[in-house]
Amino acid sequence: MARIGLTLGPCLFNWSAERLLAFYRGIAENSVYDRVHVGEVVCGKRMPFSDPVWPEVIETLQSAGKEVVISTLAMPSTVRERKALAELVSGDVMAEINDITALASLEGRPFTVGPLINVYNEASAAFFAGRGAKSICLPVELPLSSVAVIAKACEGLEAEVFAFGRLPLALSSRCYHARLHGLHKDSCQFICDRDPDGLAVDTVDGQKFLAINGIQTLSDGVQLFLPTAGEASAHGIKRLRISPHTLDMVTVGATYRRLLDGEMSPTEAKESLLALGLPGAPVNGYLSGGVGASQLELA
């Protein structure tokens, strides 16, 4: 049985340049992730602040033996953003596309596909594989039964599943954070940086509901998919994706690595992760084809 890979996905939140540099230095020096994604996915307005950081971050990670992937913007809406996307995917570092328009700029280069692209069946996965995709992180709403079908139909394509973090659900042309603070999107003052793990949103009845991150909607709960290596392989899963939060991501990665290497049980792994202080309750319902906000024992 092949070893299950461990991916650190892109940071979805508005972290300062200083915080990003310190975070990735720690990941390079101490973590077990074999693949690390960098780059801005959510809001193009953040790019002028984070883009200068990435060359140093990439060099640091590569020097530590990490495979680096640049994740691209999921909803490019201006000429500047579309130009930046084209430049990113044409560089020397493999890119993850999060918007299908990026395909036009790849020119035969290998790439990965992010979970914000709608790949819900084997035909869609085969479309990307035929154009050079090496890996695909499947949409978070897909149950494991569908993951297995897609993985079996596209055996040359690494099937990756979102295993940890608030689930990325949707993007909007409007900025929820700006509206909340009485600001316009064009003059948002980058107010989303006040909530480095996203801002929880309750219903009018006070029930936990979702989380917002600028223009992005996330789950309130935190995905905890804790398969053994055998269970992951049985569904054709080659990689697990861990999404960055402000808690100890080195320990999160080490916990998943020990779980996949058979050194820790799923129950022990769950206890270890809960002890870190998650920003929301654990969830995994989508993986069984149920309600995403539920926490179930997966067969």
JSON list of N, CA and C in Angstrom, two decimals, residues 90-146:
[
{"chain": "A", "resi": 90, "resn": "SER", "atom": "N", "xyz": [2.25, 30.25, -15.33]},
{"chain": "A", "resi": 90, "resn": "SER", "atom": "CA", "xyz": [3.30, 30.08, -16.35]},
{"chain": "A", "resi": 90, "resn": "SER", "atom": "C", "xyz": [4.69, 30.05, -15.74]},
{"chain": "A", "resi": 91, "resn": "GLY", "atom": "N", "xyz": [4.78, 30.07, -14.41]},
{"chain": "A", "resi": 91, "resn": "GLY", "atom": "CA", "xyz": [6.08, 30.07, -13.74]},
{"chain": "A", "resi": 91, "resn": "GLY", "atom": "C", "xyz": [6.67, 28.69, -13.59]},
{"chain": "A", "resi": 92, "resn": "ASP", "atom": "N", "xyz": [7.77, 28.63, -12.86]},
{"chain": "A", "resi": 92, "resn": "ASP", "atom": "CA", "xyz": [8.50, 27.36, -12.68]},
{"chain": "A", "resi": 92, "resn": "ASP", "atom": "C", "xyz": [7.87, 26.46, -11.62]},
{"chain": "A", "resi": 93, "resn": "VAL", "atom": "N", "xyz": [7.10, 27.03, -10.70]},
{"chain": "A", "resi": 93, "resn": "VAL", "atom": "CA", "xyz": [6.48, 26.26, -9.62]},
{"chain": "A", "resi": 93, "resn": "VAL", "atom": "C", "xyz": [5.11, 25.79, -10.08]},
{"chain": "A", "resi": 94, "resn": "MET", "atom": "N", "xyz": [4.80, 24.52, -9.83]},
{"chain": "A", "resi": 94, "resn": "MET", "atom": "CA", "xyz": [3.52, 23.98, -10.25]},
{"chain": "A", "resi": 94, "resn": "MET", "atom": "C", "xyz": [2.37, 24.76, -9.59]},
{"chain": "A", "resi": 95, "resn": "ALA", "atom": "N", "xyz": [1.32, 24.99, -10.35]},
{"chain": "A", "resi": 95, "resn": "ALA", "atom": "CA", "xyz": [0.19, 25.77, -9.88]},
{"chain": "A", "resi": 95, "resn": "ALA", "atom": "C", "xyz": [-1.01, 24.88, -9.59]},
{"chain": "A", "resi": 96, "resn": "GLU", "atom": "N", "xyz": [-1.82, 25.35, -8.63]},
{"chain": "A", "resi": 96, "resn": "GLU", "atom": "CA", "xyz": [-3.14, 24.77, -8.41]},
{"chain": "A", "resi": 96, "resn": "GLU", "atom": "C", "xyz": [-4.16, 25.75, -8.95]},
{"chain": "A", "resi": 97, "resn": "ILE", "atom": "N", "xyz": [-5.00, 25.31, -9.86]},
{"chain": "A", "resi": 97, "resn": "ILE", "atom": "CA", "xyz": [-6.02, 26.20, -10.40]},
{"chain": "A", "resi": 97, "resn": "ILE", "atom": "C", "xyz": [-7.28, 26.09, -9.56]},
{"chain": "A", "resi": 98, "resn": "ASN", "atom": "N", "xyz": [-7.87, 27.25, -9.29]},
{"chain": "A", "resi": 98, "resn": "ASN", "atom": "CA", "xyz": [-9.13, 27.32, -8.54]},
{"chain": "A", "resi": 98, "resn": "ASN", "atom": "C", "xyz": [-10.21, 28.02, -9.35]},
{"chain": "A", "resi": 99, "resn": "ASP", "atom": "N", "xyz": [-9.88, 28.29, -10.61]},
{"chain": "A", "resi": 99, "resn": "ASP", "atom": "CA", "xyz": [-10.83, 28.86, -11.56]},
{"chain": "A", "resi": 99, "resn": "ASP", "atom": "C", "xyz": [-10.46, 28.30, -12.92]},
{"chain": "A", "resi": 100, "resn": "ILE", "atom": "N", "xyz": [-11.44, 27.83, -13.65]},
{"chain": "A", "resi": 100, "resn": "ILE", "atom": "CA", "xyz": [-11.16, 27.09, -14.89]},
{"chain": "A", "resi": 100, "resn": "ILE", "atom": "C", "xyz": [-10.54, 27.96, -15.98]},
{"chain": "A", "resi": 101, "resn": "THR", "atom": "N", "xyz": [-10.67, 29.29, -15.87]},
{"chain": "A", "resi": 101, "resn": "THR", "atom": "CA", "xyz": [-10.06, 30.15, -16.88]},
{"chain": "A", "resi": 101, "resn": "THR", "atom": "C", "xyz": [-8.54, 30.04, -16.88]},
{"chain": "A", "resi": 102, "resn": "ALA", "atom": "N", "xyz": [-7.96, 29.55, -15.79]},
{"chain": "A", "resi": 102, "resn": "ALA", "atom": "CA", "xyz": [-6.50, 29.41, -15.73]},
{"chain": "A", "resi": 102, "resn": "ALA", "atom": "C", "xyz": [-5.98, 28.38, -16.72]},
{"chain": "A", "resi": 103, "resn": "LEU", "atom": "N", "xyz": [-6.84, 27.47, -17.17]},
{"chain": "A", "resi": 103, "resn": "LEU", "atom": "CA", "xyz": [-6.40, 26.44, -18.12]},
{"chain": "A", "resi": 103, "resn": "LEU", "atom": "C", "xyz": [-5.79, 27.05, -19.37]},
{"chain": "A", "resi": 104, "resn": "ALA", "atom": "N", "xyz": [-6.30, 28.19, -19.80]},
{"chain": "A", "resi": 104, "resn": "ALA", "atom": "CA", "xyz": [-5.84, 28.81, -21.04]},
{"chain": "A", "resi": 104, "resn": "ALA", "atom": "C", "xyz": [-4.38, 29.24, -20.98]},
{"chain": "A", "resi": 105, "resn": "SER", "atom": "N", "xyz": [-3.86, 29.46, -19.77]},
{"chain": "A", "resi": 105, "resn": "SER", "atom": "CA", "xyz": [-2.50, 29.95, -19.62]},
{"chain": "A", "resi": 105, "resn": "SER", "atom": "C", "xyz": [-1.50, 28.86, -19.26]},
{"chain": "A", "resi": 106, "resn": "LEU", "atom": "N", "xyz": [-1.95, 27.63, -19.08]},
{"chain": "A", "resi": 106, "resn": "LEU", "atom": "CA", "xyz": [-1.05, 26.57, -18.62]},
{"chain": "A", "resi": 106, "resn": "LEU", "atom": "C", "xyz": [-0.11, 26.06, -19.71]},
{"chain": "A", "resi": 107, "resn": "GLU", "atom": "N", "xyz": [-0.58, 26.05, -20.95]},
{"chain": "A", "resi": 107, "resn": "GLU", "atom": "CA", "xyz": [0.23, 25.67, -22.09]},
{"chain": "A", "resi": 107, "resn": "GLU", "atom": "C", "xyz": [0.95, 24.33, -21.90]},
{"chain": "A", "resi": 108, "resn": "GLY", "atom": "N", "xyz": [0.20, 23.33, -21.44]},
{"chain": "A", "resi": 108, "resn": "GLY", "atom": "CA", "xyz": [0.75, 21.99, -21.32]},
{"chain": "A", "resi": 108, "resn": "GLY", "atom": "C", "xyz": [1.50, 21.70, -20.05]},
{"chain": "A", "resi": 109, "resn": "ARG", "atom": "N", "xyz": [1.64, 22.67, -19.15]},
{"chain": "A", "resi": 109, "resn": "ARG", "atom": "CA", "xyz": [2.35, 22.44, -17.89]},
{"chain": "A", "resi": 109, "resn": "ARG", "atom": "C", "xyz": [1.50, 21.58, -16.96]},
{"chain": "A", "resi": 110, "resn": "PRO", "atom": "N", "xyz": [2.13, 20.73, -16.14]},
{"chain": "A", "resi": 110, "resn": "PRO", "atom": "CA", "xyz": [1.36, 19.97, -15.14]},
{"chain": "A", "resi": 110, "resn": "PRO", "atom": "C", "xyz": [0.80, 20.91, -14.09]},
{"chain": "A", "resi": 111, "resn": "PHE", "atom": "N", "xyz": [-0.32, 20.54, -13.50]},
{"chain": "A", "resi": 111, "resn": "PHE", "atom": "CA", "xyz": [-0.98, 21.38, -12.52]},
{"chain": "A", "resi": 111, "resn": "PHE", "atom": "C", "xyz": [-1.82, 20.53, -11.58]},
{"chain": "A", "resi": 112, "resn": "THR", "atom": "N", "xyz": [-2.33, 21.16, -10.53]},
{"chain": "A", "resi": 112, "resn": "THR", "atom": "CA", "xyz": [-3.28, 20.50, -9.65]},
{"chain": "A", "resi": 112, "resn": "THR", "atom": "C", "xyz": [-4.59, 21.28, -9.68]},
{"chain": "A", "resi": 113, "resn": "VAL", "atom": "N", "xyz": [-5.64, 20.64, -9.21]},
{"chain": "A", "resi": 113, "resn": "VAL", "atom": "CA", "xyz": [-6.97, 21.24, -9.22]},
{"chain": "A", "resi": 113, "resn": "VAL", "atom": "C", "xyz": [-7.45, 21.40, -7.78]},
{"chain": "A", "resi": 114, "resn": "GLY", "atom": "N", "xyz": [-7.93, 22.60, -7.44]},
{"chain": "A", "resi": 114, "resn": "GLY", "atom": "CA", "xyz": [-8.37, 22.87, -6.08]},
{"chain": "A", "resi": 114, "resn": "GLY", "atom": "C", "xyz": [-9.83, 22.51, -5.85]},
{"chain": "A", "resi": 115, "resn": "PRO", "atom": "N", "xyz": [-10.25, 22.50, -4.58]},
{"chain": "A", "resi": 115, "resn": "PRO", "atom": "CA", "xyz": [-11.61, 22.06, -4.22]},
{"chain": "A", "resi": 115, "resn": "PRO", "atom": "C", "xyz": [-12.71, 23.04, -4.59]},
{"chain": "A", "resi": 116, "resn": "LEU", "atom": "N", "xyz": [-12.34, 24.25, -5.04]},
{"chain": "A", "resi": 116, "resn": "LEU", "atom": "CA", "xyz": [-13.36, 25.23, -5.41]},
{"chain": "A", "resi": 116, "resn": "LEU", "atom": "C", "xyz": [-13.81, 25.09, -6.87]},
{"chain": "A", "resi": 117, "resn": "ILE", "atom": "N", "xyz": [-13.16, 24.20, -7.61]},
{"chain": "A", "resi": 117, "resn": "ILE", "atom": "CA", "xyz": [-13.61, 23.88, -8.97]},
{"chain": "A", "resi": 117, "resn": "ILE", "atom": "C", "xyz": [-14.58, 22.70, -8.89]},
{"chain": "A", "resi": 118, "resn": "ASN", "atom": "N", "xyz": [-15.69, 22.82, -9.62]},
{"chain": "A", "resi": 118, "resn": "ASN", "atom": "CA", "xyz": [-16.75, 21.82, -9.52]},
{"chain": "A", "resi": 118, "resn": "ASN", "atom": "C", "xyz": [-16.40, 20.54, -10.29]},
{"chain": "A", "resi": 119, "resn": "VAL", "atom": "N", "xyz": [-15.88, 19.57, -9.56]},
{"chain": "A", "resi": 119, "resn": "VAL", "atom": "CA", "xyz": [-15.58, 18.25, -10.13]},
{"chain": "A", "resi": 119, "resn": "VAL", "atom": "C", "xyz": [-16.39, 17.23, -9.34]},
{"chain": "A", "resi": 120, "resn": "TYR", "atom": "N", "xyz": [-17.55, 16.89, -9.85]},
{"chain": "A", "resi": 120, "resn": "TYR", "atom": "CA", "xyz": [-18.46, 16.03, -9.11]},
{"chain": "A", "resi": 120, "resn": "TYR", "atom": "C", "xyz": [-18.64, 14.65, -9.73]},
{"chain": "A", "resi": 121, "resn": "ASN", "atom": "N", "xyz": [-17.91, 14.36, -10.78]},
{"chain": "A", "resi": 121, "resn": "ASN", "atom": "CA", "xyz": [-18.02, 13.02, -11.39]},
{"chain": "A", "resi": 121, "resn": "ASN", "atom": "C", "xyz": [-16.73, 12.68, -12.12]},
{"chain": "A", "resi": 122, "resn": "GLU", "atom": "N", "xyz": [-16.65, 11.44, -12.56]},
{"chain": "A", "resi": 122, "resn": "GLU", "atom": "CA", "xyz": [-15.42, 10.95, -13.17]},
{"chain": "A", "resi": 122, "resn": "GLU", "atom": "C", "xyz": [-15.14, 11.59, -14.53]},
{"chain": "A", "resi": 123, "resn": "ALA", "atom": "N", "xyz": [-16.19, 12.00, -15.25]},
{"chain": "A", "resi": 123, "resn": "ALA", "atom": "CA", "xyz": [-15.98, 12.64, -16.54]},
{"chain": "A", "resi": 123, "resn": "ALA", "atom": "C", "xyz": [-15.29, 13.99, -16.37]},
{"chain": "A", "resi": 124, "resn": "SER", "atom": "N", "xyz": [-15.70, 14.74, -15.36]},
{"chain": "A", "resi": 124, "resn": "SER", "atom": "CA", "xyz": [-15.07, 16.03, -15.10]},
{"chain": "A", "resi": 124, "resn": "SER", "atom": "C", "xyz": [-13.62, 15.85, -14.68]},
{"chain": "A", "resi": 125, "resn": "ALA", "atom": "N", "xyz": [-13.37, 14.85, -13.83]},
{"chain": "A", "resi": 125, "resn": "ALA", "atom": "CA", "xyz": [-12.00, 14.58, -13.40]},
{"chain": "A", "resi": 125, "resn": "ALA", "atom": "C", "xyz": [-11.14, 14.18, -14.59]},
{"chain": "A", "resi": 126, "resn": "ALA", "atom": "N", "xyz": [-11.69, 13.36, -15.48]},
{"chain": "A", "resi": 126, "resn": "ALA", "atom": "CA", "xyz": [-10.94, 12.92, -16.65]},
{"chain": "A", "resi": 126, "resn": "ALA", "atom": "C", "xyz": [-10.62, 14.09, -17.58]},
{"chain": "A", "resi": 127, "resn": "PHE", "atom": "N", "xyz": [-11.52, 15.06, -17.65]},
{"chain": "A", "resi": 127, "resn": "PHE", "atom": "CA", "xyz": [-11.29, 16.27, -18.46]},
{"chain": "A", "resi": 127, "resn": "PHE", "atom": "C", "xyz": [-10.00, 16.96, -18.01]},
{"chain": "A", "resi": 128, "resn": "PHE", "atom": "N", "xyz": [-9.84, 17.14, -16.70]},
{"chain": "A", "resi": 128, "resn": "PHE", "atom": "CA", "xyz": [-8.64, 17.81, -16.19]},
{"chain": "A", "resi": 128, "resn": "PHE", "atom": "C", "xyz": [-7.40, 16.92, -16.32]},
{"chain": "A", "resi": 129, "resn": "ALA", "atom": "N", "xyz": [-7.58, 15.62, -16.07]},
{"chain": "A", "resi": 129, "resn": "ALA", "atom": "CA", "xyz": [-6.45, 14.71, -16.21]},
{"chain": "A", "resi": 129, "resn": "ALA", "atom": "C", "xyz": [-5.91, 14.73, -17.64]},
{"chain": "A", "resi": 130, "resn": "GLY", "atom": "N", "xyz": [-6.81, 14.80, -18.60]},
{"chain": "A", "resi": 130, "resn": "GLY", "atom": "CA", "xyz": [-6.40, 14.83, -20.00]},
{"chain": "A", "resi": 130, "resn": "GLY", "atom": "C", "xyz": [-5.66, 16.09, -20.40]},
{"chain": "A", "resi": 131, "resn": "ARG", "atom": "N", "xyz": [-5.76, 17.12, -19.57]},
{"chain": "A", "resi": 131, "resn": "ARG", "atom": "CA", "xyz": [-5.08, 18.39, -19.85]},
{"chain": "A", "resi": 131, "resn": "ARG", "atom": "C", "xyz": [-3.85, 18.61, -18.96]},
{"chain": "A", "resi": 132, "resn": "GLY", "atom": "N", "xyz": [-3.47, 17.54, -18.24]},
{"chain": "A", "resi": 132, "resn": "GLY", "atom": "CA", "xyz": [-2.22, 17.60, -17.50]},
{"chain": "A", "resi": 132, "resn": "GLY", "atom": "C", "xyz": [-2.32, 17.67, -16.00]},
{"chain": "A", "resi": 133, "resn": "ALA", "atom": "N", "xyz": [-3.53, 17.57, -15.45]},
{"chain": "A", "resi": 133, "resn": "ALA", "atom": "CA", "xyz": [-3.67, 17.60, -13.99]},
{"chain": "A", "resi": 133, "resn": "ALA", "atom": "C", "xyz": [-3.02, 16.38, -13.37]},
{"chain": "A", "resi": 134, "resn": "LYS", "atom": "N", "xyz": [-2.24, 16.60, -12.32]},
{"chain": "A", "resi": 134, "resn": "LYS", "atom": "CA", "xyz": [-1.57, 15.52, -11.61]},
{"chain": "A", "resi": 134, "resn": "LYS", "atom": "C", "xyz": [-2.30, 15.15, -10.32]},
{"chain": "A", "resi": 135, "resn": "SER", "atom": "N", "xyz": [-3.03, 16.10, -9.76]},
{"chain": "A", "resi": 135, "resn": "SER", "atom": "CA", "xyz": [-3.69, 15.89, -8.48]},
{"chain": "A", "resi": 135, "resn": "SER", "atom": "C", "xyz": [-4.96, 16.73, -8.45]},
{"chain": "A", "resi": 136, "resn": "ILE", "atom": "N", "xyz": [-5.96, 16.24, -7.73]},
{"chain": "A", "resi": 136, "resn": "ILE", "atom": "CA", "xyz": [-7.20, 17.00, -7.62]},
{"chain": "A", "resi": 136, "resn": "ILE", "atom": "C", "xyz": [-7.74, 16.89, -6.20]},
{"chain": "A", "resi": 137, "resn": "CYS", "atom": "N", "xyz": [-7.93, 18.04, -5.55]},
{"chain": "A", "resi": 137, "resn": "CYS", "atom": "CA", "xyz": [-8.59, 18.06, -4.25]},
{"chain": "A", "resi": 137, "resn": "CYS", "atom": "C", "xyz": [-10.08, 18.20, -4.53]},
{"chain": "A", "resi": 138, "resn": "LEU", "atom": "N", "xyz": [-10.82, 17.17, -4.25]},
{"chain": "A", "resi": 138, "resn": "LEU", "atom": "CA", "xyz": [-12.23, 17.12, -4.66]},
{"chain": "A", "resi": 138, "resn": "LEU", "atom": "C", "xyz": [-13.09, 18.05, -3.80]},
{"chain": "A", "resi": 139, "resn": "PRO", "atom": "N", "xyz": [-14.21, 18.51, -4.34]},
{"chain": "A", "resi": 139, "resn": "PRO", "atom": "CA", "xyz": [-15.09, 19.42, -3.59]},
{"chain": "A", "resi": 139, "resn": "PRO", "atom": "C", "xyz": [-15.50, 18.83, -2.25]},
{"chain": "A", "resi": 140, "resn": "VAL", "atom": "N", "xyz": [-15.64, 19.69, -1.26]},
{"chain": "A", "resi": 140, "resn": "VAL", "atom": "CA", "xyz": [-15.86, 19.22, 0.10]},
{"chain": "A", "resi": 140, "resn": "VAL", "atom": "C", "xyz": [-17.23, 18.57, 0.30]},
{"chain": "A", "resi": 141, "resn": "GLU", "atom": "N", "xyz": [-18.17, 18.82, -0.61]},
{"chain": "A", "resi": 141, "resn": "GLU", "atom": "CA", "xyz": [-19.51, 18.25, -0.45]},
{"chain": "A", "resi": 141, "resn": "GLU", "atom": "C", "xyz": [-19.60, 16.79, -0.88]},
{"chain": "A", "resi": 142, "resn": "LEU", "atom": "N", "xyz": [-18.57, 16.29, -1.57]},
{"chain": "A", "resi": 142, "resn": "LEU", "atom": "CA", "xyz": [-18.64, 14.93, -2.12]},
{"chain": "A", "resi": 142, "resn": "LEU", "atom": "C", "xyz": [-18.55, 13.88, -1.02]},
{"chain": "A", "resi": 143, "resn": "PRO", "atom": "N", "xyz": [-19.42, 12.86, -1.05]},
{"chain": "A", "resi": 143, "resn": "PRO", "atom": "CA", "xyz": [-19.27, 11.74, -0.11]},
{"chain": "A", "resi": 143, "resn": "PRO", "atom": "C", "xyz": [-18.14, 10.82, -0.52]},
{"chain": "A", "resi": 144, "resn": "LEU", "atom": "N", "xyz": [-17.66, 10.02, 0.40]},
{"chain": "A", "resi": 144, "resn": "LEU", "atom": "CA", "xyz": [-16.56, 9.11, 0.11]},
{"chain": "A", "resi": 144, "resn": "LEU", "atom": "C", "xyz": [-16.91, 8.12, -1.00]},
{"chain": "A", "resi": 145, "resn": "SER", "atom": "N", "xyz": [-18.17, 7.75, -1.11]},
{"chain": "A", "resi": 145, "resn": "SER", "atom": "CA", "xyz": [-18.57, 6.82, -2.17]},
{"chain": "A", "resi": 145, "resn": "SER", "atom": "C", "xyz": [-18.30, 7.41, -3.55]},
{"chain": "A", "resi": 146, "resn": "SER", "atom": "N", "xyz": [-18.55, 8.72, -3.71]},
{"chain": "A", "resi": 146, "resn": "SER", "atom": "CA", "xyz": [-18.27, 9.37, -4.99]},
{"chain": "A", "resi": 146, "resn": "SER", "atom": "C", "xyz": [-16.77, 9.55, -5.21]}
]
